[in-house]
Amino acid sequence: MIKVQNLTKQFGPKTAVSRVSFTVERGEVLGFLGPNGAGKSTTMRMLTGFIPPSEGSIQVGPFDMLEQPIEAKRLIGYLPENAPLYADMTVYGFLAFAAEMRGFSGDAKKQAVQRAVEMCFLESVLHQSIDTLSKGYRHRTCFAQSVIHDPDVLVLDEPTDGLDPNQKHEIRELIRRMGQKKAIIFSTHILEEVEAACTRAIIIDRGQIVANGSPQELKQKSEMAGAVTVHVVNASAAEIKQRLGAIAGARKAVIVREEPPRIIARVLPQGAAADGVLARQVFEALAQPGWKIEELHTEEGRLDEVFRRITLPDTTQETQKP
Amino acid sequence: MKALLHIKTIAKRELTGYFASPVAYVFIVIFLLLTGFFTFMVSQLFGRGEASLSAFFLWHPWLYLFLVPAVGMRLWSEERRSGTIELLLTMPITAWQAIVGKFLASWLFLALALALTFPVVLTVNYLGHPDNGVILCGYVGSLLLAGGYLAVACMTSALTRNQVISFILSVVIGLLLILAGWPPVTQMFEQWASPWLVEGIASFSVMTHFDGFQRGVLDTRDLVFFLTMIGFCLFTTGVIIRGHRAG
């Protein structure tokens, strides 16, 4: 549905986005991750035809965004960052306007508005002025305008920003449900959101793609991926460390915490181990008379760790500059 | 066809926006009060003993100088400040449809305010026998004048997110367009500049071109002047918006 190639955007001497390429097919939900100022919003603005790229091409369905912008834009629903709205309108007035702009009129317009209102739970504020709405409702109103024409492609810039946990959950569910039939791209810096709603994630840092894969694949890049954590009671820490360190597939064994009489230890694997192999080895190594294993589990890896490792925080970025 | 539909939808939204806030009503009341004040109190319409509206139209360039920028200042600056411009321009429309739609909505609003001055026309018709052709011509000129100022305001509002700056810029440009052909200024220039230069500068003034309409002369050159002014300013608005988007 979406094919982006070598997308580059320069603002004066500053390169905001540099040679970004990716594709999103129908049925995919692509999470766009990155620290603030990494170029997420700029990429989305180019994708939706708001700003022209300095270089590169954007293909939406069969249309090229630069050659046939109107046709391409027709296929896209867009929720810009911070959910901008015409504050002087009512929710109904605004959605009716959006529907008209998308070519609906008469009964079809009413139905389109009705459908979007039901999808985003806006019935109770339908005739309220937008400037009196809470942030959650404002966000949902803007979200409703992006799906009013049931678009094939949805581009959502931080769709859950500023919402409370329940609302976040609702929006995530909505994205996941719609993702089965549409091509969706959404940006966020909430990592759990990526795991909850995405089929694939891209991490972008300082304008460049630094990782691209399913949330599972990304988690594999974590140092923690495949590590085995074990809770043992009535044992000596030094002996545990020594025994665990001697395991063939272990790169390193550490004592995470001591909570007498309990000791929590972790073994990091040497490369990618087969499922359950390391856990079995750990179990065998610690099967000593008197020692009691209370808990034993294999870590999946953690996205936040991967994220931190491959994106540099703003502060180091400043100090690294010559 | 689709283009006209989009322009209509945008214009409708913009107009509803005016009337959803007190802006529209405050503007209309102030406009009517001021035109009434200048026509009847300052120009002494009743005391002139002539059945014409020259005392009424005389003030329009000066009134519009401040009131039209007040209407036009938010057209694009508000759109940029609140970020709705991103919403608007990612819809399946072209930028010029949005520019024309927004401009037409404000122009229509000004036309409405102008139309509400009809009691003045009724008054002179009741008191005497004015040439209603001249009056109609005056109204056409006044509407074009308002459109010209509005296009300038539209252009300056695209320049900045700040409505105050947008207002001041368009007042200054409007003032220059008045002064270039205002008799006291042209007379001052005539003392040292060659006549063709003075005339050349004056030909860019709204005063020079509004004058004919007041006297009931519908000159195509004046018509073309105002329409060109509107076209040029809206085109520039488009260029400015394009510039913002390109970064």
XYZ file of C-alpha atoms in Angstrom:
569
model
C 0.000 0.000 0.000
C 2.759 2.431 0.969
C 6.170 2.402 -0.552
C 8.702 4.977 0.552
C 12.099 5.149 -1.087
C 15.133 7.169 -0.110
C 13.039 9.823 1.544
C 15.158 12.816 2.530
C 14.191 16.171 3.973
C 16.476 19.072 4.564
C 15.533 22.226 6.416
C 18.271 24.591 5.430
C 21.574 22.987 6.432
C 19.850 20.564 8.820
C 18.956 17.111 7.552
C 15.779 16.092 9.355
C 15.207 12.821 7.522
C 17.893 10.987 5.618
C 17.333 8.268 3.026
C 14.458 6.521 4.742
C 12.917 3.594 2.864
C 10.183 1.201 3.936
C 6.994 -0.440 2.748
C 3.734 -1.141 4.515
C 1.258 -3.651 3.152
C -2.429 -4.033 3.835
C -2.921 -5.870 7.120
C 0.250 -4.460 8.615
C 0.528 -2.073 11.530
C 3.870 -0.340 11.455
C 5.077 1.291 14.634
C 7.327 4.264 14.146
C 9.628 4.655 17.115
C 12.244 7.161 17.957
C 13.311 9.795 20.442
C 11.819 13.271 20.197
C 13.131 15.160 17.198
C 14.270 12.000 15.411
C 12.279 12.850 12.282
C 9.106 10.865 12.910
C 6.700 13.742 12.358
C 8.640 15.068 9.380
C 8.463 11.651 7.731
C 4.728 11.459 8.359
C 4.191 14.959 6.998
C 5.946 13.984 3.795
C 4.026 10.742 3.622
C 0.693 12.556 3.808
C 1.673 15.189 1.271
C 1.814 18.111 3.695
C 5.447 18.905 2.982
C 7.348 17.913 -0.140
C 10.456 15.769 0.337
C 13.850 17.124 -0.704
C 14.547 13.777 -2.335
C 12.960 10.374 -2.700
C 9.583 9.005 -3.700
C 6.340 8.145 -1.947
C 3.928 5.678 -3.467
C 0.447 5.337 -1.941
C -1.499 2.482 -3.521
C -1.037 2.968 -7.248
C -0.382 6.724 -6.940
C 2.780 8.744 -6.557
C 2.351 11.448 -3.913
C 4.353 13.985 -5.896
C 2.762 13.299 -9.279
C -0.844 12.686 -8.259
C -1.224 14.210 -4.809
C -5.016 14.481 -4.848
C -5.558 10.814 -5.737
C -2.926 9.700 -3.239
C -4.327 11.865 -0.438
C -7.779 10.419 -1.044
C -6.501 7.016 0.118
C -4.988 8.355 3.335
C -6.509 9.202 6.686
C -4.216 11.363 8.801
C -4.118 12.238 12.466
C -1.502 15.007 12.831
C 0.542 15.467 15.979
C -1.376 17.119 18.849
C -4.710 16.510 17.069
C -5.358 19.988 15.656
C -9.023 20.968 15.337
C -11.143 23.976 14.427
C -11.992 25.021 17.964
C -14.970 27.158 16.960
C -16.937 24.238 15.495
C -19.052 21.555 17.128
C -17.916 17.944 16.896
C -20.714 17.179 14.455
C -20.007 20.286 12.377
C -16.346 19.401 12.159
C -16.920 15.782 11.165
C -19.528 16.841 8.604
C -16.947 19.265 7.174
C -14.340 16.505 6.989
C -16.850 14.200 5.284
C -17.756 16.876 2.733
C -14.115 17.490 1.969
C -13.782 13.761 1.349
C -16.581 13.959 -1.196
C -19.556 12.745 0.856
C -22.914 14.483 0.629
C -26.512 13.954 1.713
C -27.288 10.616 3.361
C -23.834 9.196 2.653
C -22.346 12.071 4.622
C -24.639 11.434 7.579
C -23.767 7.750 7.533
C -20.044 8.427 7.341
C -20.237 10.791 10.318
C -22.419 8.348 12.231
C -19.989 5.487 11.640
C -16.976 7.526 12.758
C -18.849 8.784 15.816
C -19.755 5.250 16.866
C -16.249 3.984 16.271
C -14.711 6.696 18.444
C -17.444 6.884 21.116
C -18.310 10.517 20.511
C -22.120 10.393 20.868
C -22.170 12.208 24.193
C -20.294 15.273 22.919
C -21.635 15.353 19.371
C -23.160 18.820 19.614
C -20.617 20.294 21.975
C -18.220 23.005 20.846
C -14.726 21.600 20.322
C -13.007 24.170 22.546
C -14.982 22.878 25.542
C -13.811 19.277 25.064
C -11.320 17.436 27.238
C -8.055 16.337 25.677
C -9.237 12.752 25.282
C -12.340 13.789 23.379
C -10.367 16.210 21.211
C -8.005 13.422 20.275
C -10.827 11.080 19.457
C -12.570 13.757 17.387
C -9.455 14.210 15.300
C -9.077 10.457 15.072
C -12.686 10.232 13.860
C -11.974 12.655 11.005
C -9.066 10.487 9.907
C -11.244 7.376 9.527
C -14.371 9.121 8.240
C -13.818 7.951 4.670
C -12.740 4.444 5.704
C -9.292 4.952 4.158
C -7.000 2.137 3.042
C -4.030 3.862 4.652
C -3.978 5.391 8.110
C -1.154 7.624 9.285
C -1.351 8.435 12.978
C 1.156 10.745 14.621
C 1.253 9.915 18.324
C -2.364 8.813 18.518
C -2.284 8.069 22.249
C -0.322 11.109 23.384
C -1.941 12.732 26.398
C -4.646 10.126 26.890
C -5.364 8.332 30.147
C -4.579 4.591 30.384
C -8.140 3.518 29.537
C -8.286 5.735 26.499
C -4.868 4.540 25.409
C -6.083 0.984 25.616
C -9.178 1.814 23.558
C -7.198 3.526 20.820
C -4.685 0.667 20.707
C -7.483 -1.862 20.344
C -8.987 0.260 17.597
C -5.671 0.395 15.754
C -5.187 -3.331 16.066
C -8.704 -4.066 14.815
C -8.436 -1.720 11.867
C -4.949 -2.971 11.103
C -6.384 -6.251 9.890
C -7.838 -4.558 6.821
C -5.749 -1.437 6.365
C -2.148 -0.364 6.167
C -1.431 1.619 9.317
C 1.588 3.635 10.339
C 1.674 5.154 13.771
C 4.371 6.906 15.683
C 4.860 6.702 19.400
C 7.504 6.744 22.025
C 5.616 4.399 24.288
C 7.267 1.034 23.820
C 4.541 -1.129 25.286
C 2.274 0.284 22.613
C 4.463 -1.198 19.920
C 4.222 -4.625 21.518
C 0.477 -4.266 21.958
C -0.525 -3.080 18.534
C 2.220 -3.432 15.912
C 3.060 -6.219 13.536
C 6.295 -4.448 12.692
C 8.350 -1.606 14.098
C 10.911 0.807 12.753
C 13.235 2.689 15.033
C 14.425 5.986 13.663
C 17.164 8.090 15.158
C 18.458 11.425 13.890
C 16.634 10.998 10.615
C 17.814 7.479 9.851
C 16.299 4.047 10.263
C 18.395 2.167 12.814
C 16.219 -0.929 13.237
C 13.372 -2.562 11.331
C 11.572 -5.744 12.297
C 8.710 -7.321 14.235
C 8.564 -6.439 17.924
C 9.810 -10.001 18.616
C 12.781 -9.607 16.316
C 13.664 -6.284 17.889
C 13.476 -7.740 21.348
C 15.930 -10.436 20.232
C 18.476 -7.676 19.836
C 18.237 -7.036 23.524
C 21.102 -8.222 25.704
C 18.457 -9.740 27.903
C 16.888 -11.850 25.161
C 17.128 -15.531 26.037
C 18.611 -14.911 29.463
C 17.414 -17.203 32.229
C 16.492 -15.763 35.593
C 16.291 -18.055 38.564
C 15.169 -17.624 42.204
C 16.845 -20.026 44.604
C 16.290 -20.441 48.340
C 18.810 -21.793 50.895
C 21.861 -21.567 48.669
C 25.133 -19.667 48.674
C 25.517 -16.853 46.184
C 29.141 -17.560 45.382
C 28.452 -21.198 44.626
C 25.469 -20.326 42.431
C 27.558 -17.909 40.464
C 30.308 -20.424 39.998
C 27.952 -23.248 38.967
C 26.012 -21.052 36.546
C 29.204 -19.658 35.059
C 30.319 -23.165 34.252
C 27.334 -23.870 31.997
C 28.444 -24.496 28.412
C 26.025 -22.031 26.743
C 26.499 -19.253 29.250
C 28.328 -16.056 28.449
C 28.019 -14.569 31.887
C 26.336 -15.338 35.178
C 25.351 -12.603 37.607
C 23.688 -12.372 40.976
C 20.895 -9.882 40.455
C 19.763 -9.502 44.053
C 20.018 -11.194 47.435
C 16.866 -11.239 49.568
C 17.787 -13.752 52.284
C 17.023 -16.567 52.202
C 16.348 -16.021 48.479
C 18.977 -15.373 45.812
C 18.067 -14.103 42.375
C 20.570 -14.925 39.655
C 20.684 -14.534 35.902
C 22.553 -16.323 33.113
C 23.106 -14.549 29.816
C 23.361 -16.893 26.822
C 26.282 -17.214 24.464
C 24.648 -16.220 21.164
C 21.124 -17.370 20.368
C 20.314 -20.552 22.280
C 17.528 -22.914 21.296
C 14.305 -22.523 23.235
C 14.475 -23.922 26.727
C 17.998 -25.358 26.432
C 19.618 -22.835 28.719
C 16.763 -23.054 31.223
C 17.216 -26.839 31.439
C 20.959 -26.447 31.900
C 20.369 -23.912 34.668
C 17.940 -26.249 36.356
C 20.383 -29.150 36.178
C 23.258 -27.027 37.471
C 21.293 -25.894 40.491
C 19.610 -29.208 41.342
C 21.464 -29.592 44.650
C 20.192 -31.225 47.831
C 18.670 -28.564 50.082
C 18.499 -25.874 47.368
C 14.978 -24.963 46.366
C 14.248 -23.361 43.025
C 11.238 -21.102 43.440
C 11.120 -19.600 40.003
C 12.832 -20.094 36.677
C 12.039 -18.239 33.493
C 13.549 -17.265 30.166
C 13.562 -13.519 29.412
C 12.037 -12.373 26.129
C 14.239 -9.366 25.857
C 13.164 -5.836 26.448
C 12.318 -3.227 23.838
C 13.239 -0.311 26.030
C 16.731 -1.692 26.423
C 17.073 -2.141 22.645
C 15.701 1.341 22.147
C 18.148 2.905 24.564
C 21.057 1.008 23.131
C 20.518 2.023 19.501
C 19.257 5.549 19.950
C 21.356 8.121 21.707
C 19.670 10.499 24.093
C 19.555 14.178 23.119
C 22.118 15.114 25.739
C 24.917 12.902 24.430
C 24.057 13.995 20.925
C 24.809 17.592 21.906
C 28.113 16.811 23.594
C 29.273 14.640 20.735
C 28.964 17.446 18.257
C 32.358 18.852 17.307
C -16.844 20.776 -10.559
C -15.116 19.082 -7.641
C -12.906 22.144 -7.231
C -15.935 24.419 -6.854
C -17.452 21.999 -4.366
C -14.289 22.063 -2.267
C -14.139 25.852 -2.412
C -17.761 26.010 -1.316
C -17.174 23.604 1.585
C -14.161 25.568 2.800
C -15.943 28.897 2.432
C -18.972 27.577 4.290
C -16.816 26.361 7.169
C -15.005 29.674 7.358
C -18.242 31.673 7.369
C -19.783 29.459 10.055
C -16.582 30.066 12.000
C -17.183 33.836 11.875
C -20.720 33.539 13.143
C -19.917 30.922 15.775
C -17.851 33.496 17.618
C -18.765 37.073 18.576
C -16.278 38.356 15.961
C -18.888 38.652 13.218
C -21.427 40.521 15.301
C -18.912 42.866 16.882
C -17.495 43.649 13.473
C -20.857 44.353 11.861
C -22.017 46.576 14.715
C -18.793 48.566 14.748
C -18.743 48.883 10.975
C -22.309 50.188 10.898
C -21.765 52.564 13.817
C -18.624 54.015 12.261
C -20.078 54.424 8.775
C -23.113 56.077 10.368
C -20.977 58.340 12.498
C -18.740 59.520 9.648
C -21.565 59.885 7.157
C -24.030 61.726 9.323
C -21.974 63.458 11.995
C -18.622 64.220 10.368
C -19.683 64.682 6.750
C -23.054 66.181 7.645
C -25.054 64.193 5.074
C -28.250 66.036 5.967
C -26.710 69.483 5.877
C -25.146 69.073 2.416
C -28.380 69.564 0.586
C -27.480 67.013 -2.100
C -29.059 63.631 -2.732
C -25.938 61.516 -3.148
C -23.815 59.125 -1.120
C -20.443 60.736 -1.771
C -20.267 61.611 1.920
C -20.790 57.925 2.665
C -18.281 56.365 0.258
C -15.658 59.012 1.022
C -14.830 57.280 4.286
C -14.680 53.720 3.073
C -10.941 53.541 2.242
C -10.133 54.783 5.750
C -12.605 52.539 7.517
C -11.499 49.486 5.576
C -7.902 50.315 6.350
C -8.470 49.083 9.909
C -11.572 46.944 9.750
C -10.672 44.656 6.829
C -7.320 43.568 8.315
C -9.256 42.760 11.488
C -11.359 40.323 9.465
C -8.496 38.911 7.429
C -5.718 38.666 10.005
C -6.737 35.242 11.282
C -7.321 33.599 7.888
C -3.995 31.756 7.704
C -2.154 32.756 10.863
C -4.738 31.014 13.031
C -4.636 28.008 10.751
C -0.866 27.809 11.210
C -0.886 28.545 14.929
C -3.391 25.822 15.746
C -1.920 23.347 13.266
C -5.183 22.854 11.390
C -3.357 23.849 8.215
C -1.857 20.352 8.318
C -5.320 18.870 8.444
C -6.615 21.107 5.678
C -3.758 20.628 3.243
C -3.562 16.847 3.643
C -7.161 16.556 2.493
C -7.633 15.761 -1.188
C -7.672 19.404 -2.290
C -5.183 21.796 -3.812
C -3.780 24.719 -1.836
C -5.366 27.276 -4.144
C -8.822 25.832 -3.512
C -8.262 26.457 0.188
C -6.907 29.961 -0.441
C -9.793 30.966 -2.693
C -12.382 29.356 -0.412
C -11.153 31.184 2.653
C -10.832 34.468 0.785
C -14.342 34.221 -0.678
C -15.835 33.491 2.744
C -14.332 36.637 4.219
C -15.252 38.695 1.189
C -18.812 37.465 1.405
C -18.845 38.448 5.042
C -17.639 41.957 4.192
C -20.279 42.126 1.441
C -22.896 41.276 4.035
C -21.685 44.056 6.335
C -21.715 46.450 3.392
C -25.217 45.353 2.376
C -26.441 46.161 5.864
C -25.769 49.846 5.180
C -28.891 49.857 2.971
C -30.765 52.263 5.299
C -28.449 55.039 4.066
C -29.640 54.388 0.512
C -33.261 54.382 1.656
C -32.688 57.655 3.511
C -31.344 59.606 0.519
C -34.076 58.117 -1.690
C -36.685 59.229 0.814
C -35.277 62.728 1.090
C -34.553 63.401 -2.573
C -33.912 61.895 -6.001
C -30.378 60.567 -6.093
C -28.864 58.831 -9.115
C -29.145 55.230 -7.974
C -26.798 54.135 -10.757
C -24.036 56.167 -9.162
C -24.875 54.663 -5.774
C -24.749 51.136 -7.183
C -21.438 51.929 -8.826
C -20.161 53.222 -5.498
C -21.147 49.969 -3.824
C -19.392 47.903 -6.501
C -16.263 50.001 -5.993
C -16.488 49.702 -2.237
C -16.828 45.930 -2.467
C -13.799 45.699 -4.770
C -11.849 47.963 -2.450
C -12.710 45.713 0.488
C -11.658 42.699 -1.597
C -8.313 44.331 -2.410
C -7.569 45.071 1.229
C -8.738 41.611 2.211
C -6.354 39.985 -0.264
C -3.516 41.984 1.293
C -4.595 40.852 4.769
C -4.792 37.272 3.501
C -1.226 37.542 2.253
C 0.166 39.027 5.475
C -1.680 36.453 7.584
C 0.090 33.704 5.653
C 3.398 35.296 6.599
C 3.119 34.845 10.342
C 1.492 32.782 13.063
C 0.921 35.952 15.021
C -2.364 37.724 14.289
C -1.173 41.044 15.687
C 1.817 41.143 13.343
C -0.419 40.130 10.483
C -2.826 42.975 11.346
C -0.139 45.630 11.603
C 1.552 44.554 8.372
C -1.648 44.723 6.388
C -2.568 48.114 7.873
C 0.823 49.489 6.864
C 0.552 48.100 3.333
C -3.017 49.403 3.119
C -1.893 52.837 4.292
C 0.824 52.960 1.632
C -1.738 52.014 -0.997
C -3.939 54.889 0.151
C -1.243 57.506 0.586
C 0.328 56.904 -2.833
C -2.702 58.522 -4.426
C -4.096 60.690 -1.672
C -4.211 64.323 -2.925
C -2.279 65.862 0.015
C 0.565 63.410 -0.604
C 0.588 63.634 -4.407
C 0.584 67.434 -4.179
C 3.620 67.261 -1.946
C 5.409 65.017 -4.441
C 4.485 67.247 -7.392
C 6.661 70.022 -5.994
C 9.882 68.164 -6.741
C 9.110 65.041 -8.753
C 8.251 64.894 -12.425
C 4.513 64.552 -13.104
C 4.814 61.138 -14.789
C 6.530 59.734 -11.700
C 3.834 61.111 -9.410
C 1.187 59.687 -11.689
C 2.981 56.386 -11.907
C 3.051 56.052 -8.139
C -0.524 57.243 -7.850
C -1.658 54.599 -10.313
C -0.781 51.983 -7.684
C -3.047 53.641 -5.161
C -6.488 52.376 -4.271
C -7.618 55.997 -3.907
C -7.019 56.779 -7.564
C -9.015 53.757 -8.642
C -11.779 54.061 -6.080
C -12.408 57.662 -7.075
C -14.043 56.767 -10.376
C -16.519 54.407 -8.749
C -17.588 57.145 -6.332
C -18.373 59.443 -9.199
C -20.360 56.730 -10.938
C -17.761 55.930 -13.604
C -17.264 52.233 -14.098
C -13.892 52.175 -15.812
C -12.522 48.783 -16.832
C -9.038 49.947 -15.825
C -10.221 50.432 -12.237
C -11.971 47.092 -12.320
C -8.871 45.403 -13.673
C -6.743 47.139 -11.034
C -8.686 45.728 -8.114
C -9.077 42.277 -9.631
C -5.348 42.163 -10.432
C -4.553 43.285 -6.904
C -6.700 40.465 -5.492
C -5.222 37.934 -7.908
C -1.657 39.004 -7.194
C -2.059 38.922 -3.415
C -3.766 35.526 -3.444
C -1.072 34.165 -5.714
C 1.562 35.488 -3.314
C -0.339 33.862 -0.447
C -0.024 30.581 -2.317
C 3.705 31.104 -2.803
C 4.188 31.925 0.893
C 2.266 28.845 2.034
C 4.200 26.705 -0.385
C 7.401 28.180 1.016
C 6.420 27.271 4.573
C 5.638 23.727 3.565
C 8.843 23.261 1.612
C 10.816 24.488 4.633
